[in-house]
Amino acid sequence: RTAISHELTVKARNLIEVLTRDISSVYFPQELPQNSQSFQNQASSGLQYAFIGYSDEVESVKLDFITIDVDSNQRDDLKIMEVGYLLSQSDQGGLRLVKRVDDTPDDDVTEGGNSFEMMDGLNSLKFEFMDDNGNWLSDWNTVSGTVGLPKGVRVEFSLKGVGLSIETFSFQVPIYIGKAF
């Protein structure tokens, strides 16, 4: 029983680590209204800087954004890429978290790249986004009109533990800047 509980804790810690790294490195070059000239210039470059997330139902839990990955060998080499997370039904009856990575970002931050199963056996997953007033929202979409990045992302997920017990984990990832300097 202790080994199973330890395995769940390790599984949860790994998920928290990956999500925290990706979300805290979110990249949005300018937080400008969509009608500004700078925003239009970015749009015409063929790269969609976006942060899109929602958590309505099991089949509607998704998070897509542009993030920065720093090459560990060359600290000055920043790589901009698309990252996406999608929750779907698993063949084993639970839920599966799929991660998508696109090293060649383009005009659609929600498509492309390679996808792989990050974790199977989830019981639930929910993303929430903090606005400028400290309110938690269930969706955020810079493409359809939300200006700028959220101030933070709250993630809550649960895993099936020993027997029928369910262990819930919750954490918050602040988004301080969202820009590379």
GROMACS .gro file of N, CA and C in nm:
model
  543
    1ARG      N    1   0.083  -0.119   0.000
    1ARG     CA    2   0.000   0.000   0.000
    1ARG      C    3   0.088   0.126   0.000
    2THR      N    4   0.194   0.125   0.077
    2THR     CA    5   0.286   0.239   0.082
    2THR      C    6   0.355   0.257  -0.052
    3ALA      N    7   0.392   0.147  -0.117
    3ALA     CA    8   0.459   0.154  -0.247
    3ALA      C    9   0.366   0.216  -0.351
    4ILE      N   10   0.238   0.179  -0.347
    4ILE     CA   11   0.142   0.235  -0.442
    4ILE      C   12   0.123   0.384  -0.415
    5SER      N   13   0.114   0.423  -0.289
    5SER     CA   14   0.100   0.563  -0.254
    5SER      C   15   0.223   0.642  -0.297
    6HIS      N   16   0.341   0.584  -0.278
    6HIS     CA   17   0.465   0.650  -0.321
    6HIS      C   18   0.467   0.665  -0.473
    7GLU      N   19   0.423   0.563  -0.544
    7GLU     CA   20   0.419   0.569  -0.692
    7GLU      C   21   0.326   0.681  -0.738
    8LEU      N   22   0.210   0.695  -0.672
    8LEU     CA   23   0.118   0.804  -0.708
    8LEU      C   24   0.182   0.940  -0.682
    9THR      N   25   0.252   0.954  -0.572
    9THR     CA   26   0.317   1.080  -0.539
    9THR      C   27   0.424   1.115  -0.640
   10VAL      N   28   0.502   1.017  -0.682
   10VAL     CA   29   0.606   1.039  -0.782
   10VAL      C   30   0.543   1.078  -0.915
   11LYS      N   31   0.437   1.008  -0.952
   11LYS     CA   32   0.365   1.038  -1.076
   11LYS      C   33   0.312   1.182  -1.074
   12ALA      N   34   0.252   1.221  -0.962
   12ALA     CA   35   0.198   1.356  -0.948
   12ALA      C   36   0.310   1.459  -0.951
   13ARG      N   37   0.419   1.434  -0.883
   13ARG     CA   38   0.531   1.528  -0.879
   13ARG      C   39   0.589   1.549  -1.018
   14ASN      N   40   0.600   1.442  -1.096
   14ASN     CA   41   0.651   1.455  -1.233
   14ASN      C   42   0.559   1.540  -1.320
   15LEU      N   43   0.429   1.519  -1.307
   15LEU     CA   44   0.333   1.598  -1.383
   15LEU      C   45   0.340   1.745  -1.342
   16ILE      N   46   0.346   1.771  -1.213
   16ILE     CA   47   0.355   1.909  -1.163
   16ILE      C   48   0.481   1.976  -1.217
   17GLU      N   49   0.592   1.905  -1.217
   17GLU     CA   50   0.718   1.962  -1.264
   17GLU      C   51   0.712   2.002  -1.411
   18VAL      N   52   0.659   1.914  -1.495
   18VAL     CA   53   0.652   1.942  -1.639
   18VAL      C   54   0.555   2.057  -1.668
   19LEU      N   55   0.437   2.053  -1.608
   19LEU     CA   56   0.339   2.160  -1.630
   19LEU      C   57   0.392   2.294  -1.580
   20THR      N   58   0.455   2.295  -1.466
   20THR     CA   59   0.511   2.419  -1.411
   20THR      C   60   0.618   2.476  -1.503
   21ARG      N   61   0.707   2.392  -1.551
   21ARG     CA   62   0.814   2.439  -1.640
   21ARG      C   63   0.755   2.499  -1.768
   22ASP      N   64   0.662   2.429  -1.830
   22ASP     CA   65   0.604   2.477  -1.956
   22ASP      C   66   0.524   2.606  -1.937
   23ILE      N   67   0.436   2.607  -1.838
   23ILE     CA   68   0.348   2.722  -1.819
   23ILE      C   69   0.426   2.845  -1.772
   24SER      N   70   0.523   2.826  -1.685
   24SER     CA   71   0.598   2.942  -1.635
   24SER      C   72   0.689   3.002  -1.742
   25SER      N   73   0.712   2.930  -1.850
   25SER     CA   74   0.796   2.980  -1.959
   25SER      C   75   0.713   3.032  -2.077
   26VAL      N   76   0.584   3.056  -2.054
   26VAL     CA   77   0.496   3.103  -2.160
   26VAL      C   78   0.554   3.230  -2.221
   27TYR      N   79   0.537   3.245  -2.352
   27TYR     CA   80   0.596   3.357  -2.424
   27TYR      C   81   0.489   3.431  -2.502
   28PHE      N   82   0.484   3.560  -2.482
   28PHE     CA   83   0.390   3.647  -2.551
   28PHE      C   84   0.465   3.777  -2.571
   29PRO      N   85   0.509   3.808  -2.691
   29PRO     CA   86   0.604   3.918  -2.710
   29PRO      C   87   0.555   4.056  -2.667
   30GLN      N   88   0.428   4.083  -2.688
   30GLN     CA   89   0.373   4.212  -2.647
   30GLN      C   90   0.230   4.190  -2.602
   31GLU      N   91   0.193   4.254  -2.495
   31GLU     CA   92   0.055   4.246  -2.449
   31GLU      C   93  -0.016   4.371  -2.497
   32LEU      N   94  -0.058   4.367  -2.624
   32LEU     CA   95  -0.120   4.483  -2.687
   32LEU      C   96  -0.261   4.448  -2.734
   33PRO      N   97  -0.348   4.547  -2.742
   33PRO     CA   98  -0.481   4.521  -2.798
   33PRO      C   99  -0.470   4.470  -2.941
   34GLN      N  100  -0.566   4.387  -2.982
   34GLN     CA  101  -0.560   4.325  -3.115
   34GLN      C  102  -0.569   4.426  -3.228
   35ASN      N  103  -0.619   4.544  -3.204
   35ASN     CA  104  -0.631   4.641  -3.312
   35ASN      C  105  -0.505   4.727  -3.327
   36SER      N  106  -0.402   4.702  -3.246
   36SER     CA  107  -0.280   4.782  -3.256
   36SER      C  108  -0.196   4.739  -3.376
   37GLN      N  109  -0.114   4.830  -3.426
   37GLN     CA  110  -0.028   4.802  -3.541
   37GLN      C  111   0.072   4.692  -3.509
   38SER      N  112   0.131   4.692  -3.389
   38SER     CA  113   0.230   4.590  -3.352
   38SER      C  114   0.168   4.452  -3.352
   39PHE      N  115   0.044   4.441  -3.300
   39PHE     CA  116  -0.022   4.311  -3.299
   39PHE      C  117  -0.046   4.263  -3.442
   40GLN      N  118  -0.088   4.352  -3.530
   40GLN     CA  119  -0.113   4.314  -3.669
   40GLN      C  120   0.016   4.272  -3.737
   41ASN      N  121   0.128   4.337  -3.707
   41ASN     CA  122   0.257   4.298  -3.764
   41ASN      C  123   0.295   4.157  -3.719
   42GLN      N  124   0.269   4.124  -3.593
   42GLN     CA  125   0.299   3.990  -3.543
   42GLN      C  126   0.212   3.888  -3.616
   43ALA      N  127   0.086   3.923  -3.636
   43ALA     CA  128  -0.006   3.830  -3.703
   43ALA      C  129   0.037   3.805  -3.846
   44SER      N  130   0.090   3.906  -3.913
   44SER     CA  131   0.131   3.888  -4.052
   44SER      C  132   0.263   3.811  -4.065
   45SER      N  133   0.334   3.790  -3.954
   45SER     CA  134   0.461   3.717  -3.959
   45SER      C  135   0.442   3.566  -3.975
   46GLY      N  136   0.319   3.517  -3.960
   46GLY     CA  137   0.293   3.374  -3.974
   46GLY      C  138   0.307   3.297  -3.844
   47LEU      N  139   0.339   3.365  -3.736
   47LEU     CA  140   0.350   3.301  -3.605
   47LEU      C  141   0.240   3.355  -3.516
   48GLN      N  142   0.160   3.266  -3.463
   48GLN     CA  143   0.049   3.309  -3.379
   48GLN      C  144   0.092   3.301  -3.233
   49TYR      N  145   0.112   3.417  -3.172
   49TYR     CA  146   0.140   3.421  -3.029
   49TYR      C  147   0.006   3.411  -2.958
   50ALA      N  148  -0.014   3.304  -2.887
   50ALA     CA  149  -0.146   3.284  -2.828
   50ALA      C  150  -0.136   3.204  -2.698
   51PHE      N  151  -0.238   3.221  -2.617
   51PHE     CA  152  -0.256   3.142  -2.496
   51PHE      C  153  -0.404   3.108  -2.492
   52ILE      N  154  -0.434   2.980  -2.510
   52ILE     CA  155  -0.573   2.935  -2.519
   52ILE      C  156  -0.591   2.819  -2.421
   53GLY      N  157  -0.685   2.833  -2.331
   53GLY     CA  158  -0.712   2.725  -2.237
   53GLY      C  159  -0.856   2.723  -2.195
   54TYR      N  160  -0.907   2.605  -2.170
   54TYR     CA  161  -1.042   2.591  -2.118
   54TYR      C  162  -1.058   2.458  -2.047
   55SER      N  163  -1.150   2.456  -1.950
   55SER     CA  164  -1.180   2.336  -1.871
   55SER      C  165  -1.330   2.334  -1.844
   56ASP      N  166  -1.406   2.289  -1.942
   56ASP     CA  167  -1.551   2.286  -1.924
   56ASP      C  168  -1.602   2.149  -1.882
   57GLU      N  169  -1.560   2.048  -1.953
   57GLU     CA  170  -1.600   1.910  -1.926
   57GLU      C  171  -1.479   1.822  -1.951
   58VAL      N  172  -1.493   1.692  -1.927
   58VAL     CA  173  -1.381   1.601  -1.948
   58VAL      C  174  -1.329   1.611  -2.090
   59GLU      N  175  -1.418   1.613  -2.188
   59GLU     CA  176  -1.375   1.618  -2.327
   59GLU      C  177  -1.335   1.759  -2.370
   60SER      N  178  -1.348   1.856  -2.281
   60SER     CA  179  -1.315   1.993  -2.315
   60SER      C  180  -1.212   2.051  -2.217
   61VAL      N  181  -1.106   1.979  -2.195
   61VAL     CA  182  -0.996   2.030  -2.115
   61VAL      C  183  -0.876   2.037  -2.207
   62LYS      N  184  -0.832   2.161  -2.235
   62LYS     CA  185  -0.726   2.181  -2.332
   62LYS      C  186  -0.650   2.307  -2.297
   63LEU      N  187  -0.521   2.306  -2.325
   63LEU     CA  188  -0.436   2.422  -2.302
   63LEU      C  189  -0.332   2.425  -2.412
   64ASP      N  190  -0.325   2.537  -2.487
   64ASP     CA  191  -0.229   2.555  -2.596
   64ASP      C  192  -0.165   2.692  -2.581
   65PHE      N  193  -0.034   2.699  -2.601
   65PHE     CA  194   0.035   2.826  -2.587
   65PHE      C  195   0.173   2.819  -2.650
   66ILE      N  196   0.235   2.935  -2.664
   66ILE     CA  197   0.373   2.946  -2.710
   66ILE      C  198   0.459   2.954  -2.585
   67THR      N  199   0.566   2.877  -2.583
   67THR     CA  200   0.656   2.878  -2.469
   67THR      C  201   0.801   2.885  -2.517
   68ILE      N  202   0.888   2.910  -2.426
   68ILE     CA  203   1.030   2.918  -2.458
   68ILE      C  204   1.100   2.801  -2.392
   69ASP      N  205   1.184   2.734  -2.470
   69ASP     CA  206   1.267   2.626  -2.419
   69ASP      C  207   1.412   2.672  -2.432
   70VAL      N  208   1.484   2.670  -2.324
   70VAL     CA  209   1.623   2.712  -2.325
   70VAL      C  210   1.709   2.588  -2.348
   71ASP      N  211   1.792   2.592  -2.449
   71ASP     CA  212   1.885   2.483  -2.476
   71ASP      C  213   1.983   2.475  -2.361
   72SER      N  214   1.989   2.359  -2.295
   72SER     CA  215   2.075   2.345  -2.178
   72SER      C  216   2.223   2.357  -2.212
   73ASN      N  217   2.260   2.331  -2.336
   73ASN     CA  218   2.400   2.342  -2.376
   73ASN      C  219   2.440   2.486  -2.407
   74GLN      N  220   2.346   2.564  -2.457
   74GLN     CA  221   2.374   2.704  -2.493
   74GLN      C  222   2.266   2.791  -2.431
   75ARG      N  223   2.296   2.850  -2.318
   75ARG     CA  224   2.199   2.929  -2.243
   75ARG      C  225   2.145   3.048  -2.321
   76ASP      N  226   2.219   3.097  -2.420
   76ASP     CA  227   2.173   3.212  -2.497
   76ASP      C  228   2.079   3.172  -2.610
   77ASP      N  229   2.061   3.041  -2.631
   77ASP     CA  230   1.980   2.992  -2.740
   77ASP      C  231   1.838   2.963  -2.691
   78LEU      N  232   1.746   3.058  -2.715
   78LEU     CA  233   1.606   3.040  -2.679
   78LEU      C  234   1.532   2.980  -2.797
   79LYS      N  235   1.453   2.880  -2.771
   79LYS     CA  236   1.375   2.817  -2.877
   79LYS      C  237   1.227   2.840  -2.848
   80ILE      N  238   1.159   2.905  -2.942
   80ILE     CA  239   1.016   2.929  -2.928
   80ILE      C  240   0.943   2.810  -2.988
   81MET      N  241   0.845   2.756  -2.914
   81MET     CA  242   0.771   2.641  -2.963
   81MET      C  243   0.628   2.643  -2.911
   82GLU      N  244   0.542   2.567  -2.980
   82GLU     CA  245   0.404   2.549  -2.936
   82GLU      C  246   0.399   2.429  -2.842
   83VAL      N  247   0.320   2.443  -2.737
   83VAL     CA  248   0.296   2.332  -2.646
   83VAL      C  249   0.146   2.324  -2.623
   84GLY      N  250   0.095   2.203  -2.621
   84GLY     CA  251  -0.046   2.183  -2.595
   84GLY      C  252  -0.069   2.065  -2.504
   85TYR      N  253  -0.173   2.075  -2.424
   85TYR     CA  254  -0.216   1.965  -2.338
   85TYR      C  255  -0.362   1.938  -2.367
   86LEU      N  256  -0.398   1.810  -2.376
   86LEU     CA  257  -0.534   1.769  -2.407
   86LEU      C  258  -0.570   1.651  -2.318
   87LEU      N  259  -0.686   1.656  -2.258
   87LEU     CA  260  -0.736   1.545  -2.176
   87LEU      C  261  -0.837   1.467  -2.259
   88SER      N  262  -0.822   1.336  -2.261
   88SER     CA  263  -0.915   1.252  -2.337
   88SER      C  264  -0.942   1.122  -2.260
   89GLN      N  265  -1.041   1.048  -2.305
   89GLN     CA  266  -1.075   0.920  -2.244
   89GLN      C  267  -0.965   0.818  -2.273
   90SER      N  268  -0.931   0.739  -2.175
   90SER     CA  269  -0.832   0.635  -2.191
   90SER      C  270  -0.899   0.503  -2.227
   91ASP      N  271  -0.825   0.416  -2.291
   91ASP     CA  272  -0.878   0.284  -2.325
   91ASP      C  273  -0.905   0.202  -2.199
   92GLN      N  274  -0.836   0.232  -2.089
   92GLN     CA  275  -0.852   0.159  -1.964
   92GLN      C  276  -0.966   0.213  -1.878
   93GLY      N  277  -1.040   0.311  -1.928
   93GLY     CA  278  -1.155   0.362  -1.855
   93GLY      C  279  -1.130   0.491  -1.780
   94GLY      N  280  -1.007   0.529  -1.756
   94GLY     CA  281  -0.978   0.656  -1.689
   94GLY      C  282  -0.959   0.766  -1.792
   95LEU      N  283  -0.875   0.860  -1.757
   95LEU     CA  284  -0.845   0.971  -1.846
   95LEU      C  285  -0.696   0.972  -1.879
   96ARG      N  286  -0.666   1.025  -1.994
   96ARG     CA  287  -0.528   1.028  -2.043
   96ARG      C  288  -0.493   1.174  -2.077
   97LEU      N  289  -0.373   1.215  -2.034
   97LEU     CA  290  -0.323   1.348  -2.067
   97LEU      C  291  -0.223   1.333  -2.181
   98VAL      N  292  -0.250   1.405  -2.291
   98VAL     CA  293  -0.164   1.402  -2.410
   98VAL      C  294  -0.096   1.537  -2.420
   99LYS      N  295   0.034   1.535  -2.446
   99LYS     CA  296   0.111   1.658  -2.466
   99LYS      C  297   0.150   1.667  -2.613
  100ARG      N  298   0.137   1.787  -2.668
  100ARG     CA  299   0.175   1.813  -2.806
  100ARG      C  300   0.286   1.918  -2.806
  101VAL      N  301   0.392   1.892  -2.882
  101VAL     CA  302   0.503   1.987  -2.895
  101VAL      C  303   0.528   2.010  -3.043
  102ASP      N  304   0.534   2.139  -3.081
  102ASP     CA  305   0.562   2.176  -3.219
  102ASP      C  306   0.682   2.270  -3.218
  103ASP      N  307   0.795   2.222  -3.267
  103ASP     CA  308   0.918   2.301  -3.270
  103ASP      C  309   0.918   2.406  -3.381
  104THR      N  310   0.818   2.403  -3.467
  104THR     CA  311   0.808   2.501  -3.575
  104THR      C  312   0.673   2.572  -3.564
  105PRO      N  313   0.662   2.666  -3.469
  105PRO     CA  314   0.534   2.735  -3.450
  105PRO      C  315   0.490   2.809  -3.576
  106ASP      N  316   0.359   2.817  -3.593
  106ASP     CA  317   0.304   2.879  -3.713
  106ASP      C  318   0.181   2.960  -3.677
  107ASP      N  319   0.090   2.974  -3.772
  107ASP     CA  320  -0.028   3.057  -3.751
  107ASP      C  321  -0.141   2.987  -3.677
  108ASP      N  322  -0.122   2.864  -3.632
  108ASP     CA  323  -0.223   2.794  -3.553
  108ASP      C  324  -0.156   2.727  -3.434
  109VAL      N  325  -0.170   2.787  -3.318
  109VAL     CA  326  -0.103   2.738  -3.197
  109VAL      C  327  -0.167   2.607  -3.145
  110THR      N  328  -0.280   2.567  -3.201
  110THR     CA  329  -0.351   2.449  -3.151
  110THR      C  330  -0.325   2.321  -3.231
  111GLU      N  331  -0.251   2.330  -3.339
  111GLU     CA  332  -0.231   2.215  -3.427
  111GLU      C  333  -0.083   2.194  -3.459
  112GLY      N  334  -0.051   2.073  -3.505
  112GLY     CA  335   0.082   2.044  -3.556
  112GLY      C  336   0.175   1.986  -3.451
  113GLY      N  337   0.293   1.950  -3.497
  113GLY     CA  338   0.393   1.893  -3.408
  113GLY      C  339   0.369   1.746  -3.379
  114ASN      N  340   0.431   1.700  -3.273
  114ASN     CA  341   0.420   1.559  -3.231
  114ASN      C  342   0.348   1.551  -3.098
  115SER      N  343   0.260   1.452  -3.088
  115SER     CA  344   0.185   1.430  -2.965
  115SER      C  345   0.226   1.298  -2.903
  116PHE      N  346   0.224   1.295  -2.770
  116PHE     CA  347   0.253   1.171  -2.699
  116PHE      C  348   0.175   1.168  -2.568
  117GLU      N  349   0.148   1.046  -2.523
  117GLU     CA  350   0.077   1.031  -2.397
  117GLU      C  351   0.171   1.066  -2.284
  118MET      N  352   0.129   1.162  -2.204
  118MET     CA  353   0.211   1.204  -2.093
  118MET      C  354   0.177   1.127  -1.966
  119MET      N  355   0.048   1.101  -1.947
  119MET     CA  356   0.006   1.028  -1.828
  119MET      C  357  -0.129   0.963  -1.852
  120ASP      N  358  -0.140   0.840  -1.808
  120ASP     CA  359  -0.266   0.767  -1.814
  120ASP      C  360  -0.310   0.744  -1.670
  121GLY      N  361  -0.438   0.724  -1.650
  121GLY     CA  362  -0.488   0.694  -1.516
  121GLY      C  363  -0.532   0.816  -1.436
  122LEU      N  364  -0.548   0.930  -1.502
  122LEU     CA  365  -0.601   1.046  -1.433
  122LEU      C  366  -0.749   1.025  -1.404
  123ASN      N  367  -0.794   1.081  -1.296
  123ASN     CA  368  -0.937   1.078  -1.265
  123ASN      C  369  -1.003   1.209  -1.308
  124SER      N  370  -0.928   1.319  -1.297
  124SER     CA  371  -0.978   1.451  -1.339
  124SER      C  372  -0.861   1.544  -1.362
  125LEU      N  373  -0.888   1.652  -1.437
  125LEU     CA  374  -0.790   1.758  -1.461
  125LEU      C  375  -0.867   1.886  -1.489
  126LYS      N  376  -0.820   1.996  -1.430
  126LYS     CA  377  -0.888   2.124  -1.449
  126LYS      C  378  -0.783   2.234  -1.451
  127PHE      N  379  -0.795   2.326  -1.547
  127PHE     CA  380  -0.712   2.446  -1.554
  127PHE      C  381  -0.801   2.566  -1.523
  128GLU      N  382  -0.749   2.663  -1.447
  128GLU     CA  383  -0.817   2.790  -1.424
  128GLU      C  384  -0.714   2.901  -1.443
  129PHE      N  385  -0.762   3.019  -1.482
  129PHE     CA  386  -0.674   3.128  -1.521
  129PHE      C  387  -0.710   3.254  -1.444
  130MET      N  388  -0.608   3.319  -1.384
  130MET     CA  389  -0.632   3.437  -1.302
  130MET      C  390  -0.626   3.564  -1.387
  131ASP      N  391  -0.732   3.644  -1.378
  131ASP     CA  392  -0.734   3.770  -1.452
  131ASP      C  393  -0.667   3.881  -1.369
  132ASP      N  394  -0.667   4.002  -1.423
  132ASP     CA  395  -0.602   4.116  -1.357
  132ASP      C  396  -0.663   4.150  -1.221
  133ASN      N  397  -0.788   4.110  -1.199
  133ASN     CA  398  -0.857   4.141  -1.074
  133ASN      C  399  -0.848   4.030  -0.971
  134GLY      N  400  -0.774   3.925  -1.002
  134GLY     CA  401  -0.759   3.814  -0.908
  134GLY      C  402  -0.870   3.711  -0.915
  135ASN      N  403  -0.956   3.720  -1.017
  135ASN     CA  404  -1.064   3.623  -1.035
  135ASN      C  405  -1.013   3.502  -1.114
  136TRP      N  406  -1.062   3.385  -1.079
  136TRP     CA  407  -1.024   3.263  -1.151
  136TRP      C  408  -1.131   3.234  -1.257
  137LEU      N  409  -1.086   3.220  -1.382
  137LEU     CA  410  -1.175   3.196  -1.495
  137LEU      C  411  -1.150   3.056  -1.551
  138SER      N  412  -1.254   2.995  -1.608
  138SER     CA  413  -1.240   2.859  -1.662
  138SER      C  414  -1.188   2.858  -1.805
  139ASP      N  415  -1.181   2.975  -1.870
  139ASP     CA  416  -1.124   2.978  -2.004
  139ASP      C  417  -1.047   3.108  -2.026
  140TRP      N  418  -0.952   3.100  -2.120
  140TRP     CA  419  -0.868   3.214  -2.155
  140TRP      C  420  -0.832   3.198  -2.302
  141ASN      N  421  -0.854   3.301  -2.381
  141ASN     CA  422  -0.828   3.287  -2.524
  141ASN      C  423  -0.784   3.420  -2.584
  142THR      N  424  -0.654   3.435  -2.605
  142THR     CA  425  -0.601   3.559  -2.662
  142THR      C  426  -0.636   3.573  -2.810
  143VAL      N  427  -0.675   3.464  -2.875
  143VAL     CA  428  -0.711   3.470  -3.016
  143VAL      C  429  -0.851   3.529  -3.033
  144SER      N  430  -0.941   3.498  -2.942
  144SER     CA  431  -1.079   3.545  -2.957
  144SER      C  432  -1.110   3.670  -2.875
  145GLY      N  433  -1.007   3.739  -2.827
  145GLY     CA  434  -1.035   3.868  -2.767
  145GLY      C  435  -0.978   3.894  -2.630
  146THR      N  436  -0.940   3.794  -2.554
  146THR     CA  437  -0.879   3.819  -2.424
  146THR      C  438  -0.742   3.882  -2.448
  147VAL      N  439  -0.717   3.995  -2.384
  147VAL     CA  440  -0.592   4.067  -2.406
  147VAL      C  441  -0.489   4.023  -2.303
  148GLY      N  442  -0.371   3.986  -2.350
  148GLY     CA  443  -0.261   3.952  -2.261
  148GLY      C  444  -0.271   3.815  -2.199
  149LEU      N  445  -0.177   3.790  -2.112
  149LEU     CA  446  -0.167   3.661  -2.045
  149LEU      C  447  -0.238   3.664  -1.911
  150PRO      N  448  -0.279   3.546  -1.862
  150PRO     CA  449  -0.331   3.543  -1.726
  150PRO      C  450  -0.217   3.571  -1.628
  151LYS      N  451  -0.251   3.611  -1.509
  151LYS     CA  452  -0.149   3.636  -1.405
  151LYS      C  453  -0.099   3.505  -1.345
  152GLY      N  454  -0.176   3.400  -1.364
  152GLY     CA  455  -0.136   3.269  -1.314
  152GLY      C  456  -0.231   3.162  -1.364
  153VAL      N  457  -0.188   3.039  -1.350
  153VAL     CA  458  -0.270   2.924  -1.389
  153VAL      C  459  -0.278   2.831  -1.268
  154ARG      N  460  -0.399   2.793  -1.234
  154ARG     CA  461  -0.421   2.696  -1.127
  154ARG      C  462  -0.454   2.562  -1.192
  155VAL      N  463  -0.385   2.459  -1.147
  155VAL     CA  464  -0.405   2.325  -1.201
  155VAL      C  465  -0.450   2.235  -1.087
  156GLU      N  466  -0.556   2.160  -1.111
  156GLU     CA  467  -0.603   2.062  -1.014
  156GLU      C  468  -0.624   1.932  -1.088
  157PHE      N  469  -0.569   1.824  -1.035
  157PHE     CA  470  -0.589   1.694  -1.096
  157PHE      C  471  -0.600   1.589  -0.987
  158SER      N  472  -0.662   1.478  -1.021
  158SER     CA  473  -0.674   1.369  -0.925
  158SER      C  474  -0.635   1.237  -0.991
  159LEU      N  475  -0.579   1.151  -0.907
  159LEU     CA  476  -0.535   1.019  -0.949
  159LEU      C  477  -0.603   0.915  -0.861
  160LYS      N  478  -0.628   0.799  -0.919
  160LYS     CA  479  -0.686   0.690  -0.840
  160LYS      C  480  -0.577   0.630  -0.754
  161GLY      N  481  -0.606   0.624  -0.624
  161GLY     CA  482  -0.511   0.571  -0.528
  161GLY      C  483  -0.540   0.425  -0.497
  162VAL      N  484  -0.506   0.386  -0.377
  162VAL     CA  485  -0.527   0.248  -0.331
  162VAL      C  486  -0.676   0.221  -0.322
  163GLY      N  487  -0.718   0.108  -0.377
  163GLY     CA  488  -0.860   0.073  -0.376
  163GLY      C  489  -0.939   0.172  -0.459
  164LEU      N  490  -1.044   0.227  -0.400
  164LEU     CA  491  -1.127   0.324  -0.471
  164LEU      C  492  -1.095   0.468  -0.431
  165SER      N  493  -0.993   0.487  -0.349
  165SER     CA  494  -0.961   0.622  -0.304
  165SER      C  495  -0.906   0.706  -0.419
  166ILE      N  496  -0.932   0.834  -0.411
  166ILE     CA  497  -0.885   0.929  -0.512
  166ILE      C  498  -0.803   1.035  -0.441
  167GLU      N  499  -0.683   1.057  -0.490
  167GLU     CA  500  -0.596   1.160  -0.433
  167GLU      C  501  -0.595   1.281  -0.526
  168THR      N  502  -0.621   1.398  -0.469
  168THR     CA  503  -0.627   1.522  -0.546
  168THR      C  504  -0.504   1.608  -0.519
  169PHE      N  505  -0.451   1.665  -0.624
  169PHE     CA  506  -0.334   1.752  -0.617
  169PHE      C  507  -0.371   1.885  -0.681
  170SER      N  508  -0.326   1.993  -0.622
  170SER     CA  509  -0.356   2.126  -0.674
  170SER      C  510  -0.232   2.214  -0.657
  171PHE      N  511  -0.205   2.295  -0.759
  171PHE     CA  512  -0.093   2.388  -0.751
  171PHE      C  513  -0.119   2.506  -0.844
  172GLN      N  514  -0.046   2.614  -0.821
  172GLN     CA  515  -0.060   2.734  -0.902
  172GLN      C  516   0.074   2.769  -0.963
  173VAL      N  517   0.069   2.815  -1.087
  173VAL     CA  518   0.188   2.860  -1.158
  173VAL      C  519   0.171   3.008  -1.189
  174PRO      N  520   0.249   3.094  -1.123
  174PRO     CA  521   0.241   3.237  -1.156
  174PRO      C  522   0.306   3.265  -1.290
  175ILE      N  523   0.249   3.360  -1.361
  175ILE     CA  524   0.309   3.406  -1.486
  175ILE      C  525   0.350   3.551  -1.460
  176TYR      N  526   0.477   3.568  -1.432
  176TYR     CA  527   0.525   3.700  -1.392
  176TYR      C  528   0.539   3.795  -1.508
  177ILE      N  529   0.605   3.750  -1.614
  177ILE     CA  530   0.636   3.843  -1.721
  177ILE      C  531   0.576   3.795  -1.852
  178GLY      N  532   0.609   3.673  -1.891
  178GLY     CA  533   0.559   3.621  -2.016
  178GLY      C  534   0.629   3.677  -2.136
  179LYS      N  535   0.743   3.740  -2.116
  179LYS     CA  536   0.818   3.799  -2.226
  179LYS      C  537   0.964   3.763  -2.211
  180ALA      N  538   1.034   3.753  -2.321
  180ALA     CA  539   1.178   3.731  -2.317
  180ALA      C  540   1.247   3.865  -2.339
  181PHE      N  541   1.348   3.890  -2.264
  181PHE     CA  542   1.422   4.016  -2.279
  181PHE      C  543   1.560   3.989  -2.331
   0.00000   0.00000   0.00000
